[in-house]
Amino acid sequence: MTKKVETNENMQGKEADKQESSSPIQKKGWIRRLSDGLSHSSGTIRKHAFSLFTKRKLDESLLENLEMVLLKADFGVGNTISIIQSLRNEYNGKDVSPEKIAGTLAREVERILLPVAHPLNIANTHHPHIIFLVGVNGSGKTTTIGKLATQFRKEGKKVMLAACDTFRAGAIDQLKIWAERSGTEFIARAPGADPAGLLFDAISQARKEGMNILLVDTAGRLQNRQDLMAELQKLVRVAQKQDQTAPHDIIIVLDATTGQNALQQVEVFKKTAGVTGIIMTKLDGTAKGGILLAIADQYALPIHAIGIGEGINDLQPFTAHEFAQAIAGQREREQSQ
Amino acid sequence: MFDHLSSRLAPIFDRLKKRAVLVEKDVNEALIEIRRALLEADVALEVVQSFIDRIRHKAIGHEIIKSVTPVQQVIKLVHDELVHLLGEDAGGINLEAESPIAVMLVGLQGSGKTTTAAKLGLRLSTQDKQKILLASLDVYRPAAQEQLRVLGCEAGIETLPIVEGQLPAQIAMRAMQAAKLSGVDVVILDTAGRVHIDEPLMVEMSSVKALVNPHEILLVADALTGQDAVNIARGFDSCLGLTGVVLTRLDGDGRGGAALSMRAVTGRPIKYAGVGEKLDCLDLFRPGRVADQILGMGDIIGLVEKASQAFDAGTSEQLARKMEKGNFDLTDLSGQLEQMTKMGGIAGMLGMLPGIGKIKDQLLSSRMDDQSIKRQIAIISSMTPLERRKPDVLKASRKKRIAAGAGVRVEDVNKLLKMYYQAVDMMKAFGKGKRGKKKGTTSGLFGGGLPQIPPGLSGLSGSGGGLTDFFRSLKKKD
């Protein structure tokens, strides 16, 4: 593995920069970061809001424009219509200020998201606490595991990573590097090995070594591949064989750039694998993650965290208030004032 | 892919068809529904708007409402606009240039660049007979270079040896030099995933571009992308100047909106589509066919192409002769079933048949999956050569043995035999020239006497309800 070292340094250099910028004032840092990411959406909303609301009266053409903004943020047709409807009911024909409309929008978003914003809580009752990360290909499972492992290590937990993605080329090496970076234990087998067998051994070993948490990386799978979904079900059964209450968390990793298909992903993974929570990645781009509203509305699954970059610290707890404020552009206003 | 959209559009057109006369209001109402259907399918809002505007303009401006078949005209308009939106056939990457040709793959993290690099390499080397070199410029994601190396090995394609500590630009230069020295035709450069607003990384990309002067810069984009598709495509295009798009995960059950948006936004053609996890799952993107699929017209050409790839003409002829003589045995049936799985299984084939979209889900959800075909093959594999040749010898105890061997129940063996005898009867009927009405169904389903389709298959499909009947017989297992 010596050949990896230099690349590692390379990457660590890159991350060190990011860490520096985010760690001293972490709370403010992540909010700004999320706002930065989301500002592309909130920016448009605000821009529209300001340009629209110089007219002062909320009429149909304003609502239509606001509808466009929400649709572009992947809110989905259904949610957009209901938000617009509630704005219409509240303000139709009345004089409104941009602050007021943005405030209402933020309130509406927060109302929907508040019940599902739950940070990932690891009770100290299971040894080890087994967490599966599942999702479609390329959603960011392995990177998210690396970030989670780092956080758990910082909390002083003993963590093991199991490389149950034996299918994708390079997945095992990738996870191994994350294990080295985060200082966690790592268990893997040869590429192409049976993930179920590996999982069984990983749980035994984690138990033997007194691990607090076992993070299981699974292969990416499209939810319409019945065979692959069956394989995932098998992994769940294998975990249950070792510990009836396992897996204690099954987290689906969703890519923020995904559109309405994210709903299907949640639906199928929930039905077949019993997903218990959500982490949304790639919110540092221009994608808005508005689909979270539809997901919160339909499935009421806890949203644990959001990924806002490639650095080891770029995973932050999800809070409805911040997310809503950022989406509605309120945060920027507070900052600029 | 696209099923969702086509299942949303079908009822809209059905409703229109019920009207004897179309007034402007009807068209407008239909357009509102089409707009919603497109938005729900993740087509970018601005693309939807202009799409709807163009149709409205044409539909109302050109007196279509007064024509004899107004609904057909509207459907045709939608179809034409879809084709317009999706663009012309791009026909893969342009190889008309001095070698080594550099092809750069760019895109967001997790869009599928590395896998696409290997798939594209395999496709260009096997189908276009090019000598390929793969090189990964991804020095950020852990093990990304290793991933490409492993994929290259799997595909039997050369990859640039990994030198730790090099910068992307250095690797790119090294790749081009290596290619020149060893007579490589196409160098495929896999780049690190990046967000299009991450300036340092985009600058890095531009400098690589300036160095190697790539012949093609392809944006690798996830077909499941939502409204952000517009920003992604614009971001990469304005910074790098794309020459085309590769859509990945077209085998997912996304609604395909990104496919419609990407081309409209960038004006660059979608050249390839990733349709599976295996390395040979990269197809040329055919816009016309996608438009047909969206409007529930099926993809007969795709089916025929798949068939011609899966079937060997020689064996087919042999088979045809066998059938005429009534010598079609269970070994042949097993071969046919295997060919069906090669053609992408039942789901794949059904997806390409016109008008079947509505019942496809029912068929699939009733567990008429490829498992049942595999089970049928397993049953035949559990027979002795004699039994396969002369199924008449199969009596209770033999059936019991076979069922145990294949891990099924005796009923399943019986069902297979029943299906087989039906097929044989039909073939005999054809052989004697008693074609009658049944032939109509067969040729109807397969677009009329396609030589590539072995008669056995079409025979099976001809049992009254066509393919569906055959599938029903598969399904009767429970």
CSV table of C-alpha atoms in Angstrom, one decimal, chain A residues 2-8 10-11 14 18 36-37 40 67-69 71-74 77-78 81 136-139 143 167-171 173-174 177-178 181 220-226 228 255 257-261 264-265 268 282 284-288 310, chain B residues 1 35-36 39-42 45-46 49 108-111 115 138-151 154 162 164-167 193 195-198 201 222 224-229 231-232 249 251-255 276-278 364-365 369 371:
chain,number,residue,atom,x,y,z
A,2,THR,CA,3.0,2.2,-0.1
A,3,LYS,CA,2.1,3.5,-3.5
A,4,LYS,CA,-1.0,5.2,-2.0
A,5,VAL,CA,1.0,7.2,0.5
A,6,GLU,CA,1.9,10.1,-1.7
A,7,THR,CA,-1.6,10.5,-3.1
A,8,ASN,CA,-2.7,10.5,0.5
A,10,ASN,CA,-1.7,15.1,-1.6
A,11,MET,CA,-5.3,14.7,-0.5
A,14,LYS,CA,-6.2,19.5,0.1
A,18,LYS,CA,-10.7,22.8,4.1
A,36,ASP,CA,-23.0,29.0,-0.1
A,37,GLY,CA,-24.2,25.8,-1.6
A,40,HIS,CA,-27.7,29.4,-5.8
A,67,GLU,CA,-43.6,28.3,-8.6
A,68,MET,CA,-40.8,28.2,-11.2
A,69,VAL,CA,-38.2,28.8,-8.5
A,71,LEU,CA,-39.7,23.6,-9.3
A,72,LYS,CA,-36.1,24.4,-10.2
A,73,ALA,CA,-35.1,23.5,-6.7
A,74,ASP,CA,-36.5,20.0,-7.2
A,77,VAL,CA,-44.8,19.4,-8.6
A,78,GLY,CA,-47.0,18.3,-5.7
A,81,ILE,CA,-48.4,23.5,-5.7
A,136,VAL,CA,-27.6,3.7,-5.8
A,137,ASN,CA,-24.2,3.8,-7.5
A,138,GLY,CA,-22.2,6.9,-7.1
A,139,SER,CA,-24.3,8.5,-4.4
A,143,THR,CA,-17.0,8.9,1.2
A,167,PHE,CA,-18.2,-5.5,-6.6
A,168,ARG,CA,-17.0,-2.1,-7.7
A,169,ALA,CA,-13.4,-2.0,-8.7
A,170,GLY,CA,-11.3,0.0,-6.2
A,171,ALA,CA,-14.1,0.3,-3.6
A,173,ASP,CA,-9.0,0.3,-1.5
A,174,GLN,CA,-10.9,3.5,-1.3
A,177,ILE,CA,-7.6,4.6,2.7
A,178,TRP,CA,-10.5,6.2,4.6
A,181,ARG,CA,-7.2,8.5,7.6
A,220,GLY,CA,-24.2,0.7,-5.0
A,221,ARG,CA,-27.4,-0.7,-6.6
A,222,LEU,CA,-30.2,0.7,-8.7
A,223,GLN,CA,-33.4,0.1,-6.9
A,224,ASN,CA,-35.0,-1.5,-9.9
A,225,ARG,CA,-32.5,-4.4,-9.9
A,226,GLN,CA,-34.5,-7.0,-8.1
A,228,LEU,CA,-29.3,-6.8,-6.2
A,255,ASP,CA,-27.3,12.4,-4.1
A,257,THR,CA,-28.5,16.2,-7.8
A,258,THR,CA,-30.9,13.4,-8.2
A,259,GLY,CA,-34.4,14.5,-9.2
A,260,GLN,CA,-37.7,12.9,-8.4
A,261,ASN,CA,-36.2,9.5,-8.7
A,264,GLN,CA,-38.4,5.9,-5.7
A,265,GLN,CA,-35.0,5.1,-4.2
A,268,VAL,CA,-37.8,0.7,-2.7
A,282,LYS,CA,-23.3,16.8,-2.7
A,284,ASP,CA,-22.0,21.9,-2.1
A,285,GLY,CA,-22.9,22.1,-5.8
A,286,THR,CA,-25.8,23.9,-7.4
A,287,ALA,CA,-28.3,21.2,-6.5
A,288,LYS,CA,-30.8,22.3,-3.9
A,310,GLU,CA,-15.1,16.1,-0.1
B,1,MET,CA,-36.3,4.6,-18.1
B,35,ARG,CA,-46.1,20.2,-18.9
B,36,ARG,CA,-46.8,18.6,-15.5
B,39,LEU,CA,-41.8,18.3,-14.9
B,40,GLU,CA,-42.5,15.2,-12.9
B,41,ALA,CA,-40.2,13.3,-15.2
B,42,ASP,CA,-37.4,15.8,-14.2
B,45,LEU,CA,-38.2,23.7,-16.3
B,46,GLU,CA,-36.9,26.0,-19.0
B,49,GLN,CA,-41.5,25.8,-21.1
B,108,LEU,CA,-19.7,15.6,-11.1
B,109,GLN,CA,-18.6,13.1,-8.4
B,110,GLY,CA,-20.3,9.8,-8.7
B,111,SER,CA,-21.7,10.4,-12.2
B,115,THR,CA,-16.8,3.0,-15.3
B,138,ASP,CA,-8.2,11.6,-10.5
B,139,VAL,CA,-5.6,12.2,-7.8
B,140,TYR,CA,-8.2,13.2,-5.2
B,141,ARG,CA,-10.6,10.4,-4.7
B,142,PRO,CA,-9.0,7.5,-2.8
B,143,ALA,CA,-8.2,4.6,-5.0
B,144,ALA,CA,-9.7,6.2,-8.1
B,145,GLN,CA,-6.6,5.4,-10.3
B,146,GLU,CA,-6.6,1.9,-8.9
B,147,GLN,CA,-10.3,1.5,-9.9
B,148,LEU,CA,-9.5,2.4,-13.5
B,149,ARG,CA,-6.5,0.1,-13.6
B,150,VAL,CA,-8.7,-2.9,-12.4
B,151,LEU,CA,-11.4,-2.0,-14.9
B,154,GLU,CA,-11.1,-6.6,-16.8
B,162,ILE,CA,0.2,4.8,-12.0
B,164,GLU,CA,2.2,8.5,-7.4
B,165,GLY,CA,2.5,12.2,-6.7
B,166,GLN,CA,2.0,13.4,-10.2
B,167,LEU,CA,-0.4,16.2,-10.9
B,193,GLY,CA,-15.3,14.3,-10.2
B,195,VAL,CA,-18.6,20.4,-8.8
B,196,HIS,CA,-18.9,22.9,-11.7
B,197,ILE,CA,-18.6,25.8,-9.3
B,198,ASP,CA,-15.4,24.6,-7.7
B,201,LEU,CA,-10.7,22.3,-10.0
B,222,ASP,CA,-26.3,10.7,-14.4
B,224,LEU,CA,-31.3,10.3,-12.7
B,225,THR,CA,-30.3,14.0,-12.4
B,226,GLY,CA,-33.1,16.4,-11.5
B,227,GLN,CA,-33.5,20.1,-12.3
B,228,ASP,CA,-29.8,20.7,-11.6
B,229,ALA,CA,-29.0,19.1,-15.0
B,231,ASN,CA,-26.7,24.1,-14.2
B,232,ILE,CA,-24.3,21.1,-14.5
B,249,ARG,CA,-27.7,4.7,-15.5
B,251,ASP,CA,-31.1,1.3,-16.9
B,252,GLY,CA,-32.4,2.9,-13.7
B,253,ASP,CA,-36.1,3.7,-13.3
B,254,GLY,CA,-35.5,7.4,-13.5
B,255,ARG,CA,-37.8,9.4,-15.6
B,276,GLY,CA,-26.0,-1.6,-17.1
B,277,GLU,CA,-23.2,-2.4,-14.6
B,278,LYS,CA,-21.3,-4.7,-17.0
B,364,LEU,CA,-43.1,-8.0,-14.3
B,365,SER,CA,-44.8,-7.6,-10.9
B,369,ASP,CA,-39.1,-12.2,-14.3
B,371,GLN,CA,-35.9,-16.1,-12.9
